[in-house]
PDB file of C-alpha atoms and ligand atoms in Angstrom:
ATOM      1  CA  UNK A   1       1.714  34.607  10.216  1.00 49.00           C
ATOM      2  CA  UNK A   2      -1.685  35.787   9.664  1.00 50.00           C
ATOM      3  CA  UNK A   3      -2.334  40.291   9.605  1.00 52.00           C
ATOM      4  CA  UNK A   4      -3.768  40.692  13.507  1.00 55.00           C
ATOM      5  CA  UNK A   5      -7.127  41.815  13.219  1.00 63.00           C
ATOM      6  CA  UNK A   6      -8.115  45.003  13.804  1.00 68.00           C
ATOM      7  CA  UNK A   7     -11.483  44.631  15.297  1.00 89.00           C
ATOM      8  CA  UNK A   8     -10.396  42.704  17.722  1.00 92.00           C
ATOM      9  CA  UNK A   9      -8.534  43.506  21.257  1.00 92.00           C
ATOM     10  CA  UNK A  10      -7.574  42.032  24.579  1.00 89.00           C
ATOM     11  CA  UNK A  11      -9.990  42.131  27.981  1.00 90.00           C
ATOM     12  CA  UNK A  12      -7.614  40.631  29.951  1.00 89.00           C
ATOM     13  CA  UNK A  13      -6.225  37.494  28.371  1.00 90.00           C
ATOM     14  CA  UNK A  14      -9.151  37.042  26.081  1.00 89.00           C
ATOM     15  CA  UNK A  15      -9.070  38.339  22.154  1.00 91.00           C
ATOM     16  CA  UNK A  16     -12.497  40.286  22.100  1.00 90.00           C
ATOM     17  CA  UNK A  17     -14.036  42.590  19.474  1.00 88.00           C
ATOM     18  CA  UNK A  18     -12.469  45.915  19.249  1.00 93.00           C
ATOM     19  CA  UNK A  19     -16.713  47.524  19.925  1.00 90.00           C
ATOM     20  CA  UNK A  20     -17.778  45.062  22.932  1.00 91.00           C
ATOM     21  CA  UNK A  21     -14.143  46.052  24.727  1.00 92.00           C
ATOM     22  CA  UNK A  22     -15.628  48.871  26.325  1.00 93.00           C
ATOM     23  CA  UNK A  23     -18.768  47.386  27.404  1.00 93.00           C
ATOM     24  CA  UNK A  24     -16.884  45.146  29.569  1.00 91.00           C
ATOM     25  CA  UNK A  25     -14.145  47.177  31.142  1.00 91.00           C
ATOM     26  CA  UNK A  26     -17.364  49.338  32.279  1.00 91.00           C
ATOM     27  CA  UNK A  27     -18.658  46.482  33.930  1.00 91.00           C
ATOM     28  CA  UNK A  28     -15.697  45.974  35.817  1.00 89.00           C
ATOM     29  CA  UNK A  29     -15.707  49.175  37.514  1.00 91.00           C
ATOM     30  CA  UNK A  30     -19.395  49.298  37.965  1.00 90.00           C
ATOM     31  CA  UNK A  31     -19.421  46.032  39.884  1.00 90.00           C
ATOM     32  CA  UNK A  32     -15.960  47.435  42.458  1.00 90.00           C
ATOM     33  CA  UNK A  33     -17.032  51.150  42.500  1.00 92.00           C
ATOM     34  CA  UNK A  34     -17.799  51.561  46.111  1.00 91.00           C
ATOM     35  CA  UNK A  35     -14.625  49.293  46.912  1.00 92.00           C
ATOM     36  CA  UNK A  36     -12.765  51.039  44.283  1.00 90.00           C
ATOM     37  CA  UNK A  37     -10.745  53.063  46.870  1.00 90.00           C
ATOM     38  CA  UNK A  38     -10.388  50.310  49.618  1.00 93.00           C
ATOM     39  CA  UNK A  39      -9.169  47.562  47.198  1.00 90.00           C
ATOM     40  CA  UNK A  40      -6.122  49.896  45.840  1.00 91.00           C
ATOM     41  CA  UNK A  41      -4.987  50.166  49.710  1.00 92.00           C
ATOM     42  CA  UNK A  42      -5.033  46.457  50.277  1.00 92.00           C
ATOM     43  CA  UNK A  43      -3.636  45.593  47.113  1.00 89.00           C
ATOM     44  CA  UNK A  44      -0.688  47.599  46.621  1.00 91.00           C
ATOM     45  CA  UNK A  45       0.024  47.945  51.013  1.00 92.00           C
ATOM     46  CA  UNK A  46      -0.668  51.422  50.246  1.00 94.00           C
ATOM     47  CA  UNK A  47       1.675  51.964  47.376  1.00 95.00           C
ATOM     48  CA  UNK A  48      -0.292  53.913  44.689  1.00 96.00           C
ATOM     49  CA  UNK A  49      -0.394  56.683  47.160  1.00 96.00           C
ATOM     50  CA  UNK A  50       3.230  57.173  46.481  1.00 97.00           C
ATOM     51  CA  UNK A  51       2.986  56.920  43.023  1.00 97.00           C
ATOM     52  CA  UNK A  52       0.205  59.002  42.646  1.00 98.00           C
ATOM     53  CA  UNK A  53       2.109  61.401  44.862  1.00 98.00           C
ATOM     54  CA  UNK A  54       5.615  60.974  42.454  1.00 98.00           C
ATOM     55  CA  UNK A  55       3.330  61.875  39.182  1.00 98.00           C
ATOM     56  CA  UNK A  56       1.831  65.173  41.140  1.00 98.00           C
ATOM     57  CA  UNK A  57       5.256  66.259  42.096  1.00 98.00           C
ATOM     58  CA  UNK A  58       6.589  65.605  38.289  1.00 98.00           C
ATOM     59  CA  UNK A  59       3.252  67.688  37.026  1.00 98.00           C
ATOM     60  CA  UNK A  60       4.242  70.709  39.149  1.00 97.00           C
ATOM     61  CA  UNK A  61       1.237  72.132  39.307  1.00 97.00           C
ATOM     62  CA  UNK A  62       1.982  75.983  40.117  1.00 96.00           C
ATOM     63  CA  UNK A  63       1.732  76.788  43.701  1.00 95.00           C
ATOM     64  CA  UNK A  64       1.074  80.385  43.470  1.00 90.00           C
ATOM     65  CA  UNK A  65      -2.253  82.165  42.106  1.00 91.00           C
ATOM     66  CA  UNK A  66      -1.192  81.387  38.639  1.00 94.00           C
ATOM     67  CA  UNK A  67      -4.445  79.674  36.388  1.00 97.00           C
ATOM     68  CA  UNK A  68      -3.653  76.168  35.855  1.00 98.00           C
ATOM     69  CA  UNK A  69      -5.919  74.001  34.458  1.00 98.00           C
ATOM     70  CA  UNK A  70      -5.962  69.947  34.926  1.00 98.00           C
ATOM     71  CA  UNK A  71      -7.786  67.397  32.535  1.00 98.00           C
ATOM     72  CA  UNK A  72      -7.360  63.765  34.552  1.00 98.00           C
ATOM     73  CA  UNK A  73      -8.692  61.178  32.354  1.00 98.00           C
ATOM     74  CA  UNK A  74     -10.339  58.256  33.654  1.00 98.00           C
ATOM     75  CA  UNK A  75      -9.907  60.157  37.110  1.00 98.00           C
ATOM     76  CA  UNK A  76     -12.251  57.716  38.629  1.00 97.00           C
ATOM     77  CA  UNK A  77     -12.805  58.116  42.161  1.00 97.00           C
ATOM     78  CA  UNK A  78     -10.681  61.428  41.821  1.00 98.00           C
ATOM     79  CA  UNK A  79      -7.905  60.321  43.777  1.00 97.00           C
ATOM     80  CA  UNK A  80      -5.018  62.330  41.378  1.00 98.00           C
ATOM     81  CA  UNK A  81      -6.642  65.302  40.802  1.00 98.00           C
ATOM     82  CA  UNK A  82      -7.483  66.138  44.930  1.00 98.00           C
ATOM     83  CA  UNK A  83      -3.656  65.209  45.370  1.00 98.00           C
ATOM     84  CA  UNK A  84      -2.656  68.288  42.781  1.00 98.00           C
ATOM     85  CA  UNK A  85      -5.300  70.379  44.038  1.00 98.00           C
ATOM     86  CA  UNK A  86      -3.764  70.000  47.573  1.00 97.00           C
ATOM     87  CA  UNK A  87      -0.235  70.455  45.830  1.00 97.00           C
ATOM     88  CA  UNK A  88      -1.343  73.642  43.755  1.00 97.00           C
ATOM     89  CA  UNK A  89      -2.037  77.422  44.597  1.00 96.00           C
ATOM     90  CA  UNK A  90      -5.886  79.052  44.123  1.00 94.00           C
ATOM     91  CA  UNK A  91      -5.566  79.096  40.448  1.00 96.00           C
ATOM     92  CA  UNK A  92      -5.787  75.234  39.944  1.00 98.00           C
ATOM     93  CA  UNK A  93      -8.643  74.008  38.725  1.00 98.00           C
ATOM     94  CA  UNK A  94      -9.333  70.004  38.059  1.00 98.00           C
ATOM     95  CA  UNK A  95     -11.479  68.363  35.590  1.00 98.00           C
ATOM     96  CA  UNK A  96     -11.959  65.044  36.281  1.00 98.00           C
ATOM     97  CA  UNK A  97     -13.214  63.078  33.371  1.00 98.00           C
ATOM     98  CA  UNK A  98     -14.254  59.075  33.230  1.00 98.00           C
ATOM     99  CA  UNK A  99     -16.721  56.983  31.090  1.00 98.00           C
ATOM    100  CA  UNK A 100     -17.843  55.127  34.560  1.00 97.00           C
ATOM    101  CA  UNK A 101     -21.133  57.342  36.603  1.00 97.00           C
ATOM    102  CA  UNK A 102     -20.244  55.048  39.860  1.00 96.00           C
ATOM    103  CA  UNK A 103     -16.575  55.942  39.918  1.00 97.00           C
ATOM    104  CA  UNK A 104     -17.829  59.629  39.536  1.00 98.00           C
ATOM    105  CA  UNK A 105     -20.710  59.573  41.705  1.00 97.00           C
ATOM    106  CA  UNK A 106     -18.113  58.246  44.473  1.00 97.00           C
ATOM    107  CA  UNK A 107     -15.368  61.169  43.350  1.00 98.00           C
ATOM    108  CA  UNK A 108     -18.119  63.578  43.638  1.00 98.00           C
ATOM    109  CA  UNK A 109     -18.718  62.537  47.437  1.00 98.00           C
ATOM    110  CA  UNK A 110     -15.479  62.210  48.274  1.00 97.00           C
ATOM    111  CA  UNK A 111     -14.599  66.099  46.519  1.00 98.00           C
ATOM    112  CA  UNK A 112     -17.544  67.191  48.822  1.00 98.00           C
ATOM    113  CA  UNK A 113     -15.979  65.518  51.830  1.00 98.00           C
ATOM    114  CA  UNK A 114     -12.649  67.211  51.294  1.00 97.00           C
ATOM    115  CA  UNK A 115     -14.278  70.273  50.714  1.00 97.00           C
ATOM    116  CA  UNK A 116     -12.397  70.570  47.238  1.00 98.00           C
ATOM    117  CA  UNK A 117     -15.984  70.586  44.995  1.00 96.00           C
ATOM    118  CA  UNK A 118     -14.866  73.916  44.238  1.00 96.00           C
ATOM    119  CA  UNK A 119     -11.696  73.485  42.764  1.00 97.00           C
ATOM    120  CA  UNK A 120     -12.230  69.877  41.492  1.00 98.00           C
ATOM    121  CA  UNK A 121     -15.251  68.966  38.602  1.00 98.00           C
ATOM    122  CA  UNK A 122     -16.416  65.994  37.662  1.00 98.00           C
ATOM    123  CA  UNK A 123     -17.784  64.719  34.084  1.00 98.00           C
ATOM    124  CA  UNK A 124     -18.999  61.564  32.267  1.00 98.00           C
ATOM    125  CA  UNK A 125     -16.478  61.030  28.848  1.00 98.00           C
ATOM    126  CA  UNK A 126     -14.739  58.845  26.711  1.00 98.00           C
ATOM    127  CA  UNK A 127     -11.466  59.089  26.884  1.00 98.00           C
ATOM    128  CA  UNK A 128     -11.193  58.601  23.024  1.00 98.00           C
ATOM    129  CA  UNK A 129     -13.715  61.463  21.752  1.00 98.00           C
ATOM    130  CA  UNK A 130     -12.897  64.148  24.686  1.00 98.00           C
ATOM    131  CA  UNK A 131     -15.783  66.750  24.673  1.00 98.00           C
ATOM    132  CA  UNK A 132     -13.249  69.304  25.367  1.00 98.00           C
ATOM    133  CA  UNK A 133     -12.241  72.535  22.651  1.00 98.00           C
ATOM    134  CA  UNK A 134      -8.279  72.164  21.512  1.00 98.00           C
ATOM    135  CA  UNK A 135      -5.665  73.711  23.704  1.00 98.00           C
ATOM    136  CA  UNK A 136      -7.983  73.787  26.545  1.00 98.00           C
ATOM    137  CA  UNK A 137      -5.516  72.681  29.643  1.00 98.00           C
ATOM    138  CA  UNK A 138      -2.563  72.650  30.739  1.00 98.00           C
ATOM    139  CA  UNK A 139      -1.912  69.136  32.081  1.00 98.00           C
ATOM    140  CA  UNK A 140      -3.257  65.626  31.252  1.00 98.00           C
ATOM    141  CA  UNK A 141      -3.172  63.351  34.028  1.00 98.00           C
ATOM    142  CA  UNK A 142      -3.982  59.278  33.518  1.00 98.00           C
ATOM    143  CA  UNK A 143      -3.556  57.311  36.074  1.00 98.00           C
ATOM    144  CA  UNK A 144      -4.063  53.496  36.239  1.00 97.00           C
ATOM    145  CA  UNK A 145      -6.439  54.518  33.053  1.00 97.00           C
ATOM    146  CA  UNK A 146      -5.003  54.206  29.634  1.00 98.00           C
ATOM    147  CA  UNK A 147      -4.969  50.119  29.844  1.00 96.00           C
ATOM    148  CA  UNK A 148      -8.353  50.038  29.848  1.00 95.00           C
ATOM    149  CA  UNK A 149      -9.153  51.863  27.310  1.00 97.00           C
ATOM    150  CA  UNK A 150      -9.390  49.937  23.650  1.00 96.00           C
ATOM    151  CA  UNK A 151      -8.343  52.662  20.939  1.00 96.00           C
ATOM    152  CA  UNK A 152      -5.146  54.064  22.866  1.00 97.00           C
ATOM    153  CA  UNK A 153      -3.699  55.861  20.153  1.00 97.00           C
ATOM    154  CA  UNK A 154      -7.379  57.460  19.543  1.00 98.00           C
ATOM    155  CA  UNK A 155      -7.053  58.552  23.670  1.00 98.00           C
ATOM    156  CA  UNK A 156      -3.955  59.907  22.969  1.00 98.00           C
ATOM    157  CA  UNK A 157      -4.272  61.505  20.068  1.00 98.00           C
ATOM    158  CA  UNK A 158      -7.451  63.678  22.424  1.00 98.00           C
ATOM    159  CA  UNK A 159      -4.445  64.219  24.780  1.00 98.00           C
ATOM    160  CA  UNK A 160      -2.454  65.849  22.528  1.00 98.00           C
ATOM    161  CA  UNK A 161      -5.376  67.855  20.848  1.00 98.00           C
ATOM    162  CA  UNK A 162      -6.758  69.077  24.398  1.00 98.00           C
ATOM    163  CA  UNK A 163      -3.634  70.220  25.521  1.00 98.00           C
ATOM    164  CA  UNK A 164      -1.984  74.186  25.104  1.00 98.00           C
ATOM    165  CA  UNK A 165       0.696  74.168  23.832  1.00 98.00           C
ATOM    166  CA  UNK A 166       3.545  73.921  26.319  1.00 98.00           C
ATOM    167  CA  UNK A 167       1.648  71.678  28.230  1.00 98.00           C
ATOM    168  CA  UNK A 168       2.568  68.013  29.946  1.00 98.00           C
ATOM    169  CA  UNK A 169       1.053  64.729  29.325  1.00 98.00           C
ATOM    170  CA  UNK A 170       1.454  62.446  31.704  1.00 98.00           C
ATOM    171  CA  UNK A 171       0.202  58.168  31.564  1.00 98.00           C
ATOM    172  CA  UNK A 172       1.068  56.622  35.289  1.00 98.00           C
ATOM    173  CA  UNK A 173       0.521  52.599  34.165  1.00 97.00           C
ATOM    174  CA  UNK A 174       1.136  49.581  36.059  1.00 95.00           C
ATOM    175  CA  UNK A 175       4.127  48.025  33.653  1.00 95.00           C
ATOM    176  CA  UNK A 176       6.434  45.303  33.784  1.00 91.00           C
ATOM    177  CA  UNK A 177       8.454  43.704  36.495  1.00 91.00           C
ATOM    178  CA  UNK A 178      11.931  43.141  35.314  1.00 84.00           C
ATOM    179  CA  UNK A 179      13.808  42.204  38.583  1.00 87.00           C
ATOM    180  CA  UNK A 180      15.007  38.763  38.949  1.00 87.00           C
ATOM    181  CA  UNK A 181      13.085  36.832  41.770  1.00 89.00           C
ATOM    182  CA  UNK A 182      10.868  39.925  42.325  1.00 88.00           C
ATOM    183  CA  UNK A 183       8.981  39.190  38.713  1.00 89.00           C
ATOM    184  CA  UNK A 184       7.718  35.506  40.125  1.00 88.00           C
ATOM    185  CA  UNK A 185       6.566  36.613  43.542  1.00 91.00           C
ATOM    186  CA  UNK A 186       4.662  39.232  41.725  1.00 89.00           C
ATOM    187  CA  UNK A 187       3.261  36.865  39.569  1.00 89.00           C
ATOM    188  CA  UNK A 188       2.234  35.009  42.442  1.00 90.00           C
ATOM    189  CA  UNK A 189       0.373  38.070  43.973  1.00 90.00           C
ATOM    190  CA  UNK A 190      -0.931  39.519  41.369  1.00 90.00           C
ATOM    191  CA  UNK A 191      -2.397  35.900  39.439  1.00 90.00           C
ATOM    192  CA  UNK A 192      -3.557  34.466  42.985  1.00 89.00           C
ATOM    193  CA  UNK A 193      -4.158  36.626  46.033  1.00 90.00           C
ATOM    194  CA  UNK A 194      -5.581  39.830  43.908  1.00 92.00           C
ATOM    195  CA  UNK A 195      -8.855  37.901  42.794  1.00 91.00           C
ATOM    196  CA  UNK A 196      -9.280  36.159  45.698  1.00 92.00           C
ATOM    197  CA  UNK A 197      -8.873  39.786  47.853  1.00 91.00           C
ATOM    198  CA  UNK A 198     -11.446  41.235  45.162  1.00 90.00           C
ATOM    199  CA  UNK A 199     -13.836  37.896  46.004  1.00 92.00           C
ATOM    200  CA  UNK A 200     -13.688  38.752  49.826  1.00 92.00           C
ATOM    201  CA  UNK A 201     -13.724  43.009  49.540  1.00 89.00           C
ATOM    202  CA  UNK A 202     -15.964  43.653  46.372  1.00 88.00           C
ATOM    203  CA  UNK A 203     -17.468  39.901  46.007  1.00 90.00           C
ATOM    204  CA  UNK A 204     -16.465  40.155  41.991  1.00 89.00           C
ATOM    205  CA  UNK A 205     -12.900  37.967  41.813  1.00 91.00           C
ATOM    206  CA  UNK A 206     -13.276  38.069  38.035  1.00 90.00           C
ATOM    207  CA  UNK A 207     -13.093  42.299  37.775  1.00 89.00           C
ATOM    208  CA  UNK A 208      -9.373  41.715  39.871  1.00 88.00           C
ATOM    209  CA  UNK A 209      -8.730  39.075  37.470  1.00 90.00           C
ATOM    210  CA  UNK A 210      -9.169  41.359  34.355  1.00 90.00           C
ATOM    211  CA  UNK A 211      -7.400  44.012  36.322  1.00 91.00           C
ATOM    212  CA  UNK A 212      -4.300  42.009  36.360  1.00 91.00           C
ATOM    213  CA  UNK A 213      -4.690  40.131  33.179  1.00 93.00           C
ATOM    214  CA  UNK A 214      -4.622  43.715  31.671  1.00 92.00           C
ATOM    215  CA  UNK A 215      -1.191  44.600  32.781  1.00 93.00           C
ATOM    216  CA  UNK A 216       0.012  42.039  31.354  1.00 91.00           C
ATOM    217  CA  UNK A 217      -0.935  42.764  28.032  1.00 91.00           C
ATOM    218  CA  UNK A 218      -0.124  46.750  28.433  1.00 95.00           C
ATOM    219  CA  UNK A 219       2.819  47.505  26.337  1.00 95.00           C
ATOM    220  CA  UNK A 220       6.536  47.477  27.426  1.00 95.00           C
ATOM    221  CA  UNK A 221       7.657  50.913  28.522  1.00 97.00           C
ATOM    222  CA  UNK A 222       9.171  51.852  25.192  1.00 97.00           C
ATOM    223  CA  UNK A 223       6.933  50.783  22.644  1.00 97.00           C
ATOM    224  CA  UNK A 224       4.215  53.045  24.936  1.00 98.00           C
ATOM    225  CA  UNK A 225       6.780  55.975  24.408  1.00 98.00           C
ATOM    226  CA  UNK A 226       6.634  55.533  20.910  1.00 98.00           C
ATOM    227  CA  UNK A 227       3.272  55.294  21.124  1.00 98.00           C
ATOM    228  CA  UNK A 228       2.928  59.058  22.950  1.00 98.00           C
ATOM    229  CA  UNK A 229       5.531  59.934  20.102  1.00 98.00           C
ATOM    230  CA  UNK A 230       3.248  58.994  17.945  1.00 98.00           C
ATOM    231  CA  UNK A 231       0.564  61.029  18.996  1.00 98.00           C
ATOM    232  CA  UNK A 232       2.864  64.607  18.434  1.00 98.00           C
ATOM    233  CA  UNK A 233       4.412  64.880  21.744  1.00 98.00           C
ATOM    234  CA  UNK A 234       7.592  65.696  22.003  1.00 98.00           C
ATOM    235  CA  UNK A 235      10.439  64.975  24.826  1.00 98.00           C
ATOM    236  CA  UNK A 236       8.977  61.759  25.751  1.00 98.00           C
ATOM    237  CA  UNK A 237      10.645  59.599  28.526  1.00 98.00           C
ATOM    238  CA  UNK A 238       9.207  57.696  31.345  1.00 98.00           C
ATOM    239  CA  UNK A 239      10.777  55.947  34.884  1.00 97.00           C
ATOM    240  CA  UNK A 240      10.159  52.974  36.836  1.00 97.00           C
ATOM    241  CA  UNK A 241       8.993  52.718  39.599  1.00 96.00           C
ATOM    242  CA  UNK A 242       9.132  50.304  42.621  1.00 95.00           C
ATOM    243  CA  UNK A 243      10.869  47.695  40.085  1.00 93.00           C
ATOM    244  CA  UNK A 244       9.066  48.061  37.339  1.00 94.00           C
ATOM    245  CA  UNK A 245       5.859  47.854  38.871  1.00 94.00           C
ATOM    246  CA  UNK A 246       4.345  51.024  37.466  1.00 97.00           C
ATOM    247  CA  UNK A 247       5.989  53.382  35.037  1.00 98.00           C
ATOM    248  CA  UNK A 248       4.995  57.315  34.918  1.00 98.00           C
ATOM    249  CA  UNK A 249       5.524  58.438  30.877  1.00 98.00           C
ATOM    250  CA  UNK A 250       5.848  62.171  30.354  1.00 98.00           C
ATOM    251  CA  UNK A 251       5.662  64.149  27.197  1.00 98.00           C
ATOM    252  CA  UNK A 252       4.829  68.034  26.134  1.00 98.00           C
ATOM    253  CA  UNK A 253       2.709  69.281  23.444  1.00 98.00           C
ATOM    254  CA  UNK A 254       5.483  71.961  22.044  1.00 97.00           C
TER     255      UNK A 254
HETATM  256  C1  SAM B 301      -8.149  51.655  37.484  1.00 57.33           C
HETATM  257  S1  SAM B 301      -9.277  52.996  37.388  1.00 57.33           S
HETATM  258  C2  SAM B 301      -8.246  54.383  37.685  1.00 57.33           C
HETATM  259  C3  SAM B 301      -8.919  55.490  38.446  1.00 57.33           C
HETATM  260  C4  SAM B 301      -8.006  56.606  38.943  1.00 57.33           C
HETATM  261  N1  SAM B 301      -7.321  57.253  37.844  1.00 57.33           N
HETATM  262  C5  SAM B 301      -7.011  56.117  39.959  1.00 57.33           C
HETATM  263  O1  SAM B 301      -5.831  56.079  39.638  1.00 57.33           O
HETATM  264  O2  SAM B 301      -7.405  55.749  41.062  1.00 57.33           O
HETATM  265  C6  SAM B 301      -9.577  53.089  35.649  1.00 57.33           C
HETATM  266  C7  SAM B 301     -10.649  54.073  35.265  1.00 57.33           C
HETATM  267  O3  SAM B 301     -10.655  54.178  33.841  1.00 57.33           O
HETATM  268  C8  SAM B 301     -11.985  54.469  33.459  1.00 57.33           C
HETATM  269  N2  SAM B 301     -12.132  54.268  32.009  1.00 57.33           N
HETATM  270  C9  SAM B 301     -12.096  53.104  31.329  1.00 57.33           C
HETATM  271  N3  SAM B 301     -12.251  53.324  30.013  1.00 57.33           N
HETATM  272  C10 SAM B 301     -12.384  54.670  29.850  1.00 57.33           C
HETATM  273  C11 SAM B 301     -12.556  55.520  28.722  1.00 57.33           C
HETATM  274  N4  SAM B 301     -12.624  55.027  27.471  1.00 57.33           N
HETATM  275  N5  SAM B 301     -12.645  56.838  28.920  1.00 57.33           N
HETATM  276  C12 SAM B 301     -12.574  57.373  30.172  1.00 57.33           C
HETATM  277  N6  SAM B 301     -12.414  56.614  31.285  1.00 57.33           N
HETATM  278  C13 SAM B 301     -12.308  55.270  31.129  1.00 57.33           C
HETATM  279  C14 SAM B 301     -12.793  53.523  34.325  1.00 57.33           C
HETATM  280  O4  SAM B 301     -14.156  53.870  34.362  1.00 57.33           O
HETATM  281  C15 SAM B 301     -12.075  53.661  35.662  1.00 57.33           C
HETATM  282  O5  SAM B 301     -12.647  54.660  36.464  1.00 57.33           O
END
């Protein structure tokens, strides 16, 4: 069997060069910014709330005056880090960080609205090349994120490098179904109502069909670990949740 080549990677199903990846996946989330928010409601009935929720209450943020510093990568709309600022004491302080200036210019408004502007920053970055000193924070947060990103172990290779040491690392990804019967109706869901709800909400069915061609091409749970372990963190393990739906992976820079 032919060596894999390494300039290229997938967008969605398609085999794409490694450079124009990018390019693409920012298109995507130009095109549903303003949506962006909505369209996670409708399409998991509300679910990522709850998951977002689970990964806050695994970070722990402190909950007294203690300084705690977050770094949520490809924080988008900046729905994680406003859940651990609301979970945290006055020490907490949130970077959110995202290649996309829609997603952040609709984080910023929605920080504003919340009146958490103070506690919660936003700024343009690749996830890959973070423009951030070593053993700056003490959490990494990446929700929904790390899929789209081309050069993962570049990403978390950053992680490790940004984080203190004794600091967490944690990847929240949508992951593979494994339950019998549950697999094919979310195959169903996913492969026909998602791009037809992203035609009627965002008018872009192609964006939802990248967004759930991607999954499928995310690693498996474990190979992802090894991946993290591969980057220098130590204590990696991950759980499923909601069947294999989404897993959260966790890891520590010792
Ligand atoms: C599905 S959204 C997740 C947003 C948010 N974390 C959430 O859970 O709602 C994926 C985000 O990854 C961002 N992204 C994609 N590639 C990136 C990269 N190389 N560096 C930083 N952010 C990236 C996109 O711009 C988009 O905002």
């Amino acid at each position: 069997m032919p060596a894999p080549d390494p300039q290229t990677t997938h967008f969605g199903f398609r085999d794409v060069p490694l450079a124009e990846k990018q390019g693409m996946v920012d298109g995507v989330f130009h095109s549903v910014a303003r949506r962006y928010d909505l369209m996670n409601d409708l399409m998991s009935g509300g679910l990522h709330r709850v998951w977002k929720d689970i990964m806050v209450n695994t970070l722990n943020p402190p909950k007294g005056d203690h300084a705690y510093a977050l770094l949520d990568v490809a924080g988008g709309t900046g729905d994680v880090a406003f859940r651990a600022a609301l979970a945290s004491g006055h020490g907490f302080r949130a970077t959110v960080c995202d290649i996309n200036t829609d997603m952040l210019a609709v984080g910023r408004d929605r920080a504003a609205k919340r009146h958490l502007d103070d506690r919660v920053s936003f700024v343009e970055g690749n996830a890959e090349s973070l423009a951030f000193p070593d053993r700056a924070f003490d959490g990494y947060t990446i929700a929904f994120g790390i899929r789209n990103v081309p050069r993962i172990e570049s990403a978390l290779k950053e992680a490790y490098r940004v984080l203190k040491p004794g600091g967490r690392f944690l990847a929240l990804e949508f992951s593979s179904v494994e339950v019998p019967g549950l697999d094919r109706l979310y195959d169903l869901f996913s492969f026909n109502v998602i791009p037809q709800l992203g035609r009627a909400v965002t008018g872009d069915a192609e964006s939802y069909r990248y967004l759930v061609e991607s999954i499928r091409k995310f690693p498996k749970p474990a190979a992802f670990a090894d991946m993290i372990r591969g980057a220098g963190f130590a204590r990696v393990n991950w759980q499923t949740l909601s069947g294999g739906i989404v897993a959260l992976h966790s890891g520590w820079r010792l």
